[in-house]
């Protein structure tokens, strides 16, 4: 069974992330979405809230699991019996950083392959930070994040 891990902060999940999850779920037998518990990034949502939102928007996908993790990604992947790390590439600007991360993860554990998926061009300009900034200015989040979670984001800026 081919198990892939799709890691990120997902603070919050965007339509760009969801697109990668949907496509990866068609390529791999199982996709484990790994939510990094990264207090250093001063997240808007707790890891539990982020996991719950991803659960909500992926409930139709039977082979998708969601969990949070702390520490190294390769250790999380191992704990899930995954052999593949999936990452989305939005623009060429993502490439250098992702290339470095892929090589580092390979050095940490050569058993893992990082597979890149090109983010759909209609989502290439979205990031979680942009979504938060827009929400802070009461901007319209339609089309940027799954509609089920828009109210949860707005709630944080009340
Ligand atoms: N659609 C929309 N946005 C996307 C996207 C997509 N397909 N892919 C990435 N993004 C956005 C993310 O939302 C994020 O936005 P933000 O910076 O505004 O929050 C940004 O692009 C960067 O994404 P990414 O590089 O995936 O960062 P991340 O913080 O979401 O996740 C980890 C980083 C968790 C993958 C990485 O830090 C990690 O593996 N940490 C564990 C520790 C470890 O093993 N480190 C390596 C060895 S030291």
Tab-separated table of N, CA and C and ligand atoms in Angstrom:
chain	number	residue	atom	x	y	z
A	1	UNK	N	0.857	-1.208	0.000
A	1	UNK	CA	0.000	0.000	0.000
A	1	UNK	C	0.889	1.254	0.000
A	2	UNK	N	0.627	2.143	-0.936
A	2	UNK	CA	1.399	3.390	-1.055
A	2	UNK	C	0.764	4.479	-0.185
A	3	UNK	N	1.482	4.844	0.875
A	3	UNK	CA	0.952	5.879	1.777
A	3	UNK	C	1.796	7.142	1.633
A	4	UNK	N	1.112	8.264	1.430
A	4	UNK	CA	1.811	9.550	1.295
A	4	UNK	C	1.420	10.474	2.436
A	5	UNK	N	2.383	11.303	2.828
A	5	UNK	CA	2.104	12.325	3.840
A	5	UNK	C	2.109	13.681	3.133
A	6	UNK	N	1.115	14.496	3.413
A	6	UNK	CA	1.075	15.865	2.874
A	6	UNK	C	1.165	16.814	4.077
A	7	UNK	N	2.365	17.372	4.322
A	7	UNK	CA	2.561	18.186	5.523
A	7	UNK	C	2.359	19.686	5.278
A	8	UNK	N	2.073	20.394	6.350
A	8	UNK	CA	1.963	21.847	6.241
A	8	UNK	C	1.479	22.429	7.545
A	9	UNK	N	1.383	23.759	7.567
A	9	UNK	CA	0.847	24.426	8.755
A	9	UNK	C	-0.684	24.492	8.675
A	10	UNK	N	-1.191	24.665	7.464
A	10	UNK	CA	-2.649	24.690	7.218
A	10	UNK	C	-3.355	25.642	8.182
A	11	UNK	N	-2.847	26.856	8.265
A	11	UNK	CA	-3.372	27.842	9.232
A	11	UNK	C	-3.977	29.040	8.508
A	12	UNK	N	-5.116	28.881	7.848
A	12	UNK	CA	-5.957	27.698	7.718
A	12	UNK	C	-5.716	26.990	6.380
A	13	UNK	N	-6.408	25.842	6.203
A	13	UNK	CA	-6.384	25.157	4.904
A	13	UNK	C	-7.005	26.083	3.851
A	14	UNK	N	-6.433	26.073	2.647
A	14	UNK	CA	-6.965	26.893	1.546
A	14	UNK	C	-7.454	25.970	0.425
A	15	UNK	N	-8.081	26.558	-0.571
A	15	UNK	CA	-8.518	25.748	-1.720
A	15	UNK	C	-7.323	25.171	-2.479
A	16	UNK	N	-6.181	25.856	-2.404
A	16	UNK	CA	-4.966	25.335	-3.043
A	16	UNK	C	-4.512	24.049	-2.368
A	17	UNK	N	-4.534	24.039	-1.031
A	17	UNK	CA	-4.188	22.812	-0.295
A	17	UNK	C	-5.187	21.700	-0.618
A	18	UNK	N	-6.484	22.062	-0.609
A	18	UNK	CA	-7.523	21.040	-0.827
A	18	UNK	C	-7.366	20.398	-2.204
A	19	UNK	N	-7.021	21.212	-3.190
A	19	UNK	CA	-6.802	20.708	-4.549
A	19	UNK	C	-5.675	19.660	-4.560
A	20	UNK	N	-4.589	19.947	-3.827
A	20	UNK	CA	-3.469	18.987	-3.767
A	20	UNK	C	-3.925	17.699	-3.057
A	21	UNK	N	-4.681	17.847	-1.974
A	21	UNK	CA	-5.147	16.658	-1.226
A	21	UNK	C	-6.029	15.787	-2.126
A	22	UNK	N	-6.952	16.429	-2.854
A	22	UNK	CA	-7.862	15.668	-3.724
A	22	UNK	C	-7.078	14.921	-4.800
A	23	UNK	N	-6.115	15.618	-5.399
A	23	UNK	CA	-5.347	14.980	-6.476
A	23	UNK	C	-4.444	13.884	-5.928
A	24	UNK	N	-3.809	14.132	-4.779
A	24	UNK	CA	-2.929	13.106	-4.191
A	24	UNK	C	-3.737	11.871	-3.787
A	25	UNK	N	-4.985	12.082	-3.373
A	25	UNK	CA	-5.809	10.941	-2.939
A	25	UNK	C	-6.169	10.036	-4.112
A	26	UNK	N	-6.033	10.567	-5.333
A	26	UNK	CA	-6.285	9.735	-6.525
A	26	UNK	C	-5.020	8.990	-6.944
A	27	UNK	N	-3.867	9.471	-6.491
A	27	UNK	CA	-2.588	8.868	-6.907
A	27	UNK	C	-2.118	7.819	-5.890
A	28	UNK	N	-2.367	8.088	-4.592
A	28	UNK	CA	-1.868	7.184	-3.545
A	28	UNK	C	-3.028	6.436	-2.892
A	29	UNK	N	-2.694	5.270	-2.300
A	29	UNK	CA	-3.741	4.475	-1.651
A	29	UNK	C	-4.287	5.217	-0.427
A	30	UNK	N	-3.369	5.909	0.241
A	30	UNK	CA	-3.801	6.674	1.426
A	30	UNK	C	-2.984	7.957	1.508
A	31	UNK	N	-3.630	9.043	1.912
A	31	UNK	CA	-2.921	10.310	2.108
A	31	UNK	C	-3.145	10.746	3.557
A	32	UNK	N	-2.041	10.967	4.261
A	32	UNK	CA	-2.147	11.457	5.634
A	32	UNK	C	-1.765	12.938	5.622
A	33	UNK	N	-2.731	13.787	5.930
A	33	UNK	CA	-2.444	15.217	6.004
A	33	UNK	C	-1.840	15.477	7.377
A	34	UNK	N	-0.613	15.992	7.399
A	34	UNK	CA	0.097	16.217	8.654
A	34	UNK	C	0.124	17.695	9.001
A	35	UNK	N	-0.543	18.046	10.080
A	35	UNK	CA	-0.623	19.450	10.505
A	35	UNK	C	0.500	19.714	11.505
A	36	UNK	N	1.437	20.574	11.122
A	36	UNK	CA	2.558	20.854	12.019
A	36	UNK	C	2.096	21.697	13.203
A	37	UNK	N	2.390	21.197	14.392
A	37	UNK	CA	2.067	21.910	15.623
A	37	UNK	C	3.230	22.868	15.885
A	38	UNK	N	3.172	24.036	15.251
A	38	UNK	CA	4.313	24.959	15.259
A	38	UNK	C	3.991	26.258	15.970
A	39	UNK	N	4.128	26.229	17.270
A	39	UNK	CA	3.817	27.409	18.076
A	39	UNK	C	4.674	28.610	17.651
A	40	UNK	N	5.879	28.346	17.113
A	40	UNK	CA	6.792	29.424	16.740
A	40	UNK	C	6.209	30.314	15.642
A	41	UNK	N	5.319	29.759	14.801
A	41	UNK	CA	4.736	30.547	13.702
A	41	UNK	C	3.544	31.395	14.194
A	42	UNK	N	3.300	31.330	15.523
A	42	UNK	CA	2.211	32.097	16.123
A	42	UNK	C	0.899	31.899	15.369
A	43	UNK	N	0.407	30.660	15.313
A	43	UNK	CA	-0.756	30.364	14.473
A	43	UNK	C	-2.057	30.989	14.968
A	44	UNK	N	-2.949	31.213	14.022
A	44	UNK	CA	-4.276	31.758	14.336
A	44	UNK	C	-5.148	30.658	14.942
A	45	UNK	N	-5.041	29.459	14.382
A	45	UNK	CA	-5.857	28.325	14.839
A	45	UNK	C	-4.990	27.329	15.613
A	46	UNK	N	-5.565	26.691	16.627
A	46	UNK	CA	-4.838	25.644	17.353
A	46	UNK	C	-4.690	24.438	16.416
A	47	UNK	N	-3.742	23.552	16.711
A	47	UNK	CA	-3.618	22.354	15.874
A	47	UNK	C	-4.933	21.570	15.817
A	48	UNK	N	-5.641	21.498	16.941
A	48	UNK	CA	-6.919	20.755	16.971
A	48	UNK	C	-7.944	21.398	16.037
A	49	UNK	N	-7.984	22.732	16.033
A	49	UNK	CA	-8.939	23.428	15.143
A	49	UNK	C	-8.581	23.186	13.686
A	50	UNK	N	-7.274	23.208	13.390
A	50	UNK	CA	-6.832	22.999	11.998
A	50	UNK	C	-7.154	21.588	11.533
A	51	UNK	N	-6.897	20.613	12.426
A	51	UNK	CA	-7.212	19.212	12.083
A	51	UNK	C	-8.715	19.076	11.845
A	52	UNK	N	-9.499	19.674	12.721
A	52	UNK	CA	-10.957	19.550	12.607
A	52	UNK	C	-11.478	20.179	11.298
A	53	UNK	N	-10.920	21.338	10.916
A	53	UNK	CA	-11.360	21.975	9.660
A	53	UNK	C	-10.997	21.108	8.453
A	54	UNK	N	-9.798	20.496	8.495
A	54	UNK	CA	-9.386	19.652	7.350
A	54	UNK	C	-10.269	18.404	7.292
A	55	UNK	N	-10.588	17.849	8.477
A	55	UNK	CA	-11.516	16.707	8.521
A	55	UNK	C	-12.819	17.074	7.829
A	56	UNK	N	-13.333	18.233	8.202
A	56	UNK	CA	-14.630	18.679	7.688
A	56	UNK	C	-14.629	18.779	6.149
A	57	UNK	N	-13.559	19.329	5.595
A	57	UNK	CA	-13.562	19.572	4.141
A	57	UNK	C	-13.064	18.373	3.318
A	58	UNK	N	-12.592	17.321	4.005
A	58	UNK	CA	-12.133	16.132	3.266
A	58	UNK	C	-12.997	14.908	3.587
A	59	UNK	N	-14.149	15.153	4.231
A	59	UNK	CA	-14.927	14.005	4.711
A	59	UNK	C	-15.406	13.075	3.588
A	60	UNK	N	-15.478	13.598	2.378
A	60	UNK	CA	-15.906	12.766	1.239
A	60	UNK	C	-14.781	11.861	0.737
A	61	UNK	N	-13.550	12.157	1.147
A	61	UNK	CA	-12.395	11.397	0.632
A	61	UNK	C	-12.053	10.270	1.611
A	62	UNK	N	-12.424	9.047	1.229
A	62	UNK	CA	-12.293	7.905	2.149
A	62	UNK	C	-10.854	7.559	2.515
A	63	UNK	N	-9.917	7.872	1.623
A	63	UNK	CA	-8.523	7.450	1.885
A	63	UNK	C	-7.661	8.586	2.422
A	64	UNK	N	-8.306	9.593	3.015
A	64	UNK	CA	-7.547	10.709	3.590
A	64	UNK	C	-7.683	10.690	5.114
A	65	UNK	N	-6.524	10.739	5.773
A	65	UNK	CA	-6.490	10.793	7.237
A	65	UNK	C	-5.854	12.127	7.619
A	66	UNK	N	-6.229	12.669	8.761
A	66	UNK	CA	-5.657	13.946	9.201
A	66	UNK	C	-5.125	13.784	10.623
A	67	UNK	N	-3.930	14.277	10.845
A	67	UNK	CA	-3.340	14.186	12.185
A	67	UNK	C	-2.381	15.359	12.358
A	68	UNK	N	-2.072	15.695	13.614
A	68	UNK	CA	-1.079	16.748	13.837
A	68	UNK	C	0.230	16.107	14.270
A	69	UNK	N	1.306	16.860	14.127
A	69	UNK	CA	2.597	16.324	14.563
A	69	UNK	C	3.503	17.438	15.065
A	70	UNK	N	4.460	17.022	15.895
A	70	UNK	CA	5.523	17.934	16.314
A	70	UNK	C	6.829	17.246	15.916
A	71	UNK	N	7.879	18.000	15.805
A	71	UNK	CA	9.172	17.380	15.491
A	71	UNK	C	9.391	17.216	14.010
A	72	UNK	N	10.193	16.222	13.672
A	72	UNK	CA	10.611	16.065	12.271
A	72	UNK	C	9.531	15.402	11.419
A	73	UNK	N	9.430	15.900	10.192
A	73	UNK	CA	8.477	15.332	9.243
A	73	UNK	C	8.792	13.861	8.947
A	74	UNK	N	10.079	13.533	8.797
A	74	UNK	CA	10.418	12.140	8.456
A	74	UNK	C	10.003	11.180	9.586
A	75	UNK	N	10.038	11.654	10.834
A	75	UNK	CA	9.606	10.797	11.945
A	75	UNK	C	8.083	10.600	11.904
A	76	UNK	N	7.386	11.685	11.563
A	76	UNK	CA	5.919	11.580	11.431
A	76	UNK	C	5.574	10.612	10.295
A	77	UNK	N	6.276	10.759	9.164
A	77	UNK	CA	6.020	9.886	8.007
A	77	UNK	C	6.253	8.420	8.407
A	78	UNK	N	7.306	8.185	9.155
A	78	UNK	CA	7.614	6.819	9.578
A	78	UNK	C	6.494	6.264	10.466
A	79	UNK	N	6.016	7.104	11.373
A	79	UNK	CA	4.961	6.650	12.295
A	79	UNK	C	3.669	6.304	11.555
A	80	UNK	N	3.528	6.845	10.339
A	80	UNK	CA	2.321	6.585	9.538
A	80	UNK	C	2.585	5.540	8.454
A	81	UNK	N	3.765	4.934	8.477
A	81	UNK	CA	4.174	3.955	7.452
A	81	UNK	C	4.147	4.537	6.041
A	82	UNK	N	4.361	5.828	5.946
A	82	UNK	CA	4.374	6.472	4.635
A	82	UNK	C	5.769	6.391	4.027
A	83	UNK	N	5.813	6.356	2.698
A	83	UNK	CA	7.115	6.328	2.017
A	83	UNK	C	7.275	7.534	1.097
A	84	UNK	N	6.216	8.317	0.993
A	84	UNK	CA	6.230	9.461	0.076
A	84	UNK	C	5.801	10.717	0.831
A	85	UNK	N	6.478	11.824	0.513
A	85	UNK	CA	6.074	13.131	1.037
A	85	UNK	C	5.554	13.921	-0.168
A	86	UNK	N	4.341	14.398	-0.082
A	86	UNK	CA	3.769	15.191	-1.185
A	86	UNK	C	3.861	16.658	-0.821
A	87	UNK	N	4.318	17.480	-1.770
A	87	UNK	CA	4.346	18.927	-1.564
A	87	UNK	C	3.763	19.599	-2.807
A	88	UNK	N	3.150	20.734	-2.594
A	88	UNK	CA	2.627	21.500	-3.729
A	88	UNK	C	3.611	22.607	-4.089
A	89	UNK	N	3.779	22.817	-5.373
A	89	UNK	CA	4.629	23.934	-5.830
A	89	UNK	C	3.733	24.949	-6.495
A	90	UNK	N	3.781	26.184	-5.998
A	90	UNK	CA	2.919	27.215	-6.573
A	90	UNK	C	3.635	27.991	-7.668
A	91	UNK	N	4.771	28.529	-7.331
A	91	UNK	CA	5.514	29.331	-8.317
A	91	UNK	C	6.967	28.906	-8.247
A	92	UNK	N	7.760	29.474	-9.126
A	92	UNK	CA	9.186	29.146	-9.135
A	92	UNK	C	9.838	29.581	-7.817
A	93	UNK	N	9.229	30.559	-7.163
A	93	UNK	CA	9.767	31.034	-5.884
A	93	UNK	C	9.720	29.942	-4.812
A	94	UNK	N	8.747	29.037	-4.913
A	94	UNK	CA	8.654	27.930	-3.946
A	94	UNK	C	9.770	26.913	-4.169
A	95	UNK	N	10.281	26.873	-5.405
A	95	UNK	CA	11.138	25.761	-5.796
A	95	UNK	C	12.404	25.630	-4.956
A	96	UNK	N	13.116	26.754	-4.781
A	96	UNK	CA	14.417	26.683	-4.121
A	96	UNK	C	14.292	26.134	-2.696
A	97	UNK	N	13.326	26.671	-1.969
A	97	UNK	CA	13.103	26.234	-0.592
A	97	UNK	C	12.690	24.761	-0.555
A	98	UNK	N	11.753	24.404	-1.426
A	98	UNK	CA	11.254	23.024	-1.433
A	98	UNK	C	12.347	22.039	-1.859
A	99	UNK	N	13.187	22.459	-2.771
A	99	UNK	CA	14.298	21.628	-3.228
A	99	UNK	C	15.224	21.323	-2.052
A	100	UNK	N	15.523	22.375	-1.277
A	100	UNK	CA	16.390	22.245	-0.107
A	100	UNK	C	15.752	21.310	0.936
A	101	UNK	N	14.457	21.506	1.184
A	101	UNK	CA	13.749	20.662	2.161
A	101	UNK	C	13.736	19.198	1.715
A	102	UNK	N	13.505	18.997	0.414
A	102	UNK	CA	13.450	17.619	-0.107
A	102	UNK	C	14.805	16.940	0.067
A	103	UNK	N	15.873	17.675	-0.210
A	103	UNK	CA	17.218	17.098	-0.069
A	103	UNK	C	17.538	16.825	1.398
A	104	UNK	N	17.122	17.744	2.264
A	104	UNK	CA	17.379	17.569	3.692
A	104	UNK	C	16.623	16.347	4.216
A	105	UNK	N	15.355	16.238	3.814
A	105	UNK	CA	14.563	15.086	4.257
A	105	UNK	C	15.141	13.781	3.718
A	106	UNK	N	15.677	13.839	2.504
A	106	UNK	CA	16.306	12.655	1.900
A	106	UNK	C	17.572	12.281	2.690
A	107	UNK	N	18.319	13.311	3.115
A	107	UNK	CA	19.534	13.054	3.883
A	107	UNK	C	19.181	12.463	5.249
A	108	UNK	N	18.061	12.945	5.815
A	108	UNK	CA	17.648	12.442	7.128
A	108	UNK	C	17.162	10.998	7.041
A	109	UNK	N	16.489	10.686	5.939
A	109	UNK	CA	16.028	9.314	5.733
A	109	UNK	C	15.891	9.026	4.240
A	110	UNK	N	16.861	8.309	3.661
A	110	UNK	CA	16.881	8.092	2.209
A	110	UNK	C	15.716	7.252	1.685
A	111	UNK	N	14.943	6.644	2.601
A	111	UNK	CA	13.808	5.807	2.142
A	111	UNK	C	12.662	6.646	1.584
A	112	UNK	N	12.641	7.940	1.915
A	112	UNK	CA	11.489	8.761	1.507
A	112	UNK	C	11.717	9.489	0.200
A	113	UNK	N	10.697	9.508	-0.616
A	113	UNK	CA	10.720	10.309	-1.844
A	113	UNK	C	9.800	11.499	-1.649
A	114	UNK	N	10.249	12.686	-2.071
A	114	UNK	CA	9.349	13.838	-2.074
A	114	UNK	C	8.798	13.975	-3.485
A	115	UNK	N	7.498	13.993	-3.609
A	115	UNK	CA	6.848	14.136	-4.912
A	115	UNK	C	6.168	15.509	-4.957
A	116	UNK	N	6.425	16.253	-6.022
A	116	UNK	CA	5.849	17.598	-6.144
A	116	UNK	C	4.665	17.600	-7.090
A	117	UNK	N	3.636	18.310	-6.688
A	117	UNK	CA	2.484	18.507	-7.569
A	117	UNK	C	2.385	19.989	-7.857
A	118	UNK	N	2.162	20.335	-9.103
A	118	UNK	CA	1.998	21.751	-9.435
A	118	UNK	C	0.627	22.186	-8.929
A	119	UNK	N	0.624	23.248	-8.164
A	119	UNK	CA	-0.649	23.806	-7.693
A	119	UNK	C	-1.428	24.320	-8.901
A	120	UNK	N	-2.708	24.072	-8.911
A	120	UNK	CA	-3.555	24.571	-10.000
A	120	UNK	C	-3.325	26.083	-10.148
A	121	UNK	N	-3.174	26.545	-11.401
A	121	UNK	CA	-2.827	27.962	-11.603
A	121	UNK	C	-3.827	28.914	-10.953
A	122	UNK	N	-5.079	28.470	-10.833
A	122	UNK	CA	-6.053	29.400	-10.241
A	122	UNK	C	-5.837	29.574	-8.727
A	123	UNK	N	-4.965	28.735	-8.140
A	123	UNK	CA	-4.679	28.879	-6.710
A	123	UNK	C	-3.236	29.303	-6.453
A	124	UNK	N	-2.497	29.618	-7.495
A	124	UNK	CA	-1.054	29.807	-7.339
A	124	UNK	C	-0.699	31.053	-6.511
A	125	UNK	N	-1.636	31.959	-6.346
A	125	UNK	CA	-1.332	33.191	-5.591
A	125	UNK	C	-1.860	33.118	-4.156
A	126	UNK	N	-2.471	32.006	-3.789
A	126	UNK	CA	-3.058	31.913	-2.439
A	126	UNK	C	-2.033	31.398	-1.428
A	127	UNK	N	-2.025	31.996	-0.260
A	127	UNK	CA	-1.283	31.406	0.860
A	127	UNK	C	-2.140	31.616	2.107
A	128	UNK	N	-1.844	30.864	3.138
A	128	UNK	CA	-2.617	31.003	4.380
A	128	UNK	C	-2.455	32.412	4.949
A	129	UNK	N	-1.243	32.983	4.835
A	129	UNK	CA	-1.025	34.343	5.364
A	129	UNK	C	-1.880	35.366	4.627
A	130	UNK	N	-1.969	35.214	3.293
A	130	UNK	CA	-2.790	36.142	2.493
A	130	UNK	C	-4.255	36.048	2.916
A	131	UNK	N	-4.702	34.820	3.148
A	131	UNK	CA	-6.090	34.610	3.571
A	131	UNK	C	-6.339	35.322	4.906
A	132	UNK	N	-5.372	35.195	5.823
A	132	UNK	CA	-5.541	35.825	7.144
A	132	UNK	C	-5.523	37.346	7.033
A	133	UNK	N	-4.624	37.849	6.180
A	133	UNK	CA	-4.544	39.302	6.020
A	133	UNK	C	-5.862	39.845	5.465
A	134	UNK	N	-6.362	39.142	4.444
A	134	UNK	CA	-7.622	39.549	3.825
A	134	UNK	C	-8.759	39.484	4.844
A	135	UNK	N	-8.794	38.410	5.616
A	135	UNK	CA	-9.856	38.244	6.622
A	135	UNK	C	-9.782	39.372	7.656
A	136	UNK	N	-8.548	39.781	7.995
A	136	UNK	CA	-8.351	40.862	8.968
A	136	UNK	C	-8.939	42.179	8.479
A	137	UNK	N	-8.966	42.347	7.147
A	137	UNK	CA	-9.549	43.570	6.550
A	137	UNK	C	-10.992	43.344	6.105
A	138	UNK	N	-11.577	42.247	6.602
A	138	UNK	CA	-12.978	41.892	6.284
A	138	UNK	C	-13.196	41.683	4.778
A	139	UNK	N	-12.158	41.209	4.093
A	139	UNK	CA	-12.285	40.934	2.661
A	139	UNK	C	-13.062	39.654	2.389
A	140	UNK	N	-13.461	39.481	1.139
A	140	UNK	CA	-14.267	38.328	0.737
A	140	UNK	C	-13.360	37.111	0.510
A	141	UNK	N	-13.614	36.035	1.252
A	141	UNK	CA	-12.759	34.841	1.163
A	141	UNK	C	-13.316	33.793	0.195
A	142	UNK	N	-14.428	34.124	-0.462
A	142	UNK	CA	-15.041	33.163	-1.378
A	142	UNK	C	-14.060	32.750	-2.467
A	143	UNK	N	-13.940	31.451	-2.671
A	143	UNK	CA	-13.057	30.935	-3.722
A	143	UNK	C	-11.627	30.717	-3.257
A	144	UNK	N	-11.267	31.291	-2.116
A	144	UNK	CA	-9.893	31.143	-1.618
A	144	UNK	C	-9.767	29.985	-0.631
A	145	UNK	N	-10.803	29.819	0.189
A	145	UNK	CA	-10.804	28.727	1.169
A	145	UNK	C	-12.127	27.971	1.019
A	146	UNK	N	-12.179	26.716	1.479
A	146	UNK	CA	-13.442	25.983	1.381
A	146	UNK	C	-14.559	26.748	2.087
A	147	UNK	N	-15.750	26.803	1.452
A	147	UNK	CA	-16.818	27.648	1.999
A	147	UNK	C	-17.215	27.238	3.423
A	148	UNK	N	-17.054	25.933	3.752
A	148	UNK	CA	-17.441	25.457	5.093
A	148	UNK	C	-16.651	26.134	6.212
A	149	UNK	N	-15.454	26.655	5.904
A	149	UNK	CA	-14.637	27.191	7.011
A	149	UNK	C	-14.581	28.726	7.044
A	150	UNK	N	-15.260	29.368	6.095
A	150	UNK	CA	-15.197	30.840	6.036
A	150	UNK	C	-15.676	31.464	7.359
A	151	UNK	N	-16.782	30.934	7.888
A	151	UNK	CA	-17.307	31.523	9.126
A	151	UNK	C	-16.333	31.333	10.290
A	152	UNK	N	-15.605	30.219	10.284
A	152	UNK	CA	-14.640	29.955	11.377
A	152	UNK	C	-13.485	30.967	11.328
A	153	UNK	N	-13.090	31.344	10.112
A	153	UNK	CA	-12.005	32.329	9.987
A	153	UNK	C	-12.524	33.704	10.418
A	154	UNK	N	-13.724	34.038	9.940
A	154	UNK	CA	-14.304	35.355	10.274
A	154	UNK	C	-14.450	35.507	11.785
A	155	UNK	N	-14.839	34.416	12.436
A	155	UNK	CA	-15.040	34.400	13.889
A	155	UNK	C	-13.780	34.870	14.630
A	156	UNK	N	-12.615	34.495	14.105
A	156	UNK	CA	-11.349	34.836	14.766
A	156	UNK	C	-11.069	36.331	14.708
A	157	UNK	N	-11.695	37.015	13.762
A	157	UNK	CA	-11.418	38.458	13.592
A	157	UNK	C	-12.552	39.335	14.104
A	158	UNK	N	-13.485	38.722	14.824
A	158	UNK	CA	-14.615	39.491	15.376
A	158	UNK	C	-14.117	40.423	16.479
B	1	LIG	N1	-2.056	26.213	-2.062
B	1	LIG	C1	-2.109	27.293	-1.311
B	1	LIG	N2	-1.151	27.645	-0.448
B	1	LIG	C2	-0.092	26.848	-0.350
B	1	LIG	C3	0.049	25.685	-1.117
B	1	LIG	C4	-0.999	25.374	-2.005
B	1	LIG	N3	-0.979	24.288	-2.780
B	1	LIG	N4	1.201	25.108	-0.805
B	1	LIG	C5	1.781	25.885	0.119
B	1	LIG	N5	1.001	26.929	0.390
B	1	LIG	C6	1.281	28.028	1.323
B	1	LIG	C7	1.085	27.636	2.751
B	1	LIG	O1	-0.215	27.942	3.190
B	1	LIG	C8	2.105	28.487	3.449
B	1	LIG	O2	1.556	29.762	3.656
B	1	LIG	P1	1.970	30.636	4.925
B	1	LIG	O3	3.462	30.753	4.900
B	1	LIG	O4	1.256	31.882	4.637
B	1	LIG	O5	1.459	29.886	6.127
B	1	LIG	C9	3.222	28.683	2.438
B	1	LIG	O6	2.650	28.364	1.203
B	1	LIG	C10	4.421	27.832	2.668
B	1	LIG	O7	4.016	26.477	2.635
B	1	LIG	P2	4.994	25.366	3.167
B	1	LIG	O8	6.362	25.599	2.651
B	1	LIG	O9	4.358	24.042	2.907
B	1	LIG	O10	5.081	25.713	4.706
B	1	LIG	P3	4.191	25.231	5.869
B	1	LIG	O11	4.471	26.106	7.037
B	1	LIG	O12	2.765	25.113	5.486
B	1	LIG	O13	4.735	23.747	6.174
B	1	LIG	C11	6.364	22.075	6.815
B	1	LIG	C12	6.100	23.518	6.425
B	1	LIG	C13	5.438	21.617	7.925
B	1	LIG	C14	6.148	21.161	5.629
B	1	LIG	C15	7.844	22.022	7.252
B	1	LIG	O14	8.116	23.112	8.094
B	1	LIG	C16	8.195	20.758	8.007
B	1	LIG	O15	8.288	19.686	7.424
B	1	LIG	N6	8.411	20.907	9.320
B	1	LIG	C17	8.746	19.769	10.203
B	1	LIG	C18	10.194	19.872	10.715
B	1	LIG	C19	11.128	19.249	9.733
B	1	LIG	O16	11.099	18.057	9.483
B	1	LIG	N7	11.990	20.103	9.140
B	1	LIG	C20	12.924	19.674	8.136
B	1	LIG	C21	14.198	19.179	8.707
B	1	LIG	S1	14.964	20.297	9.832
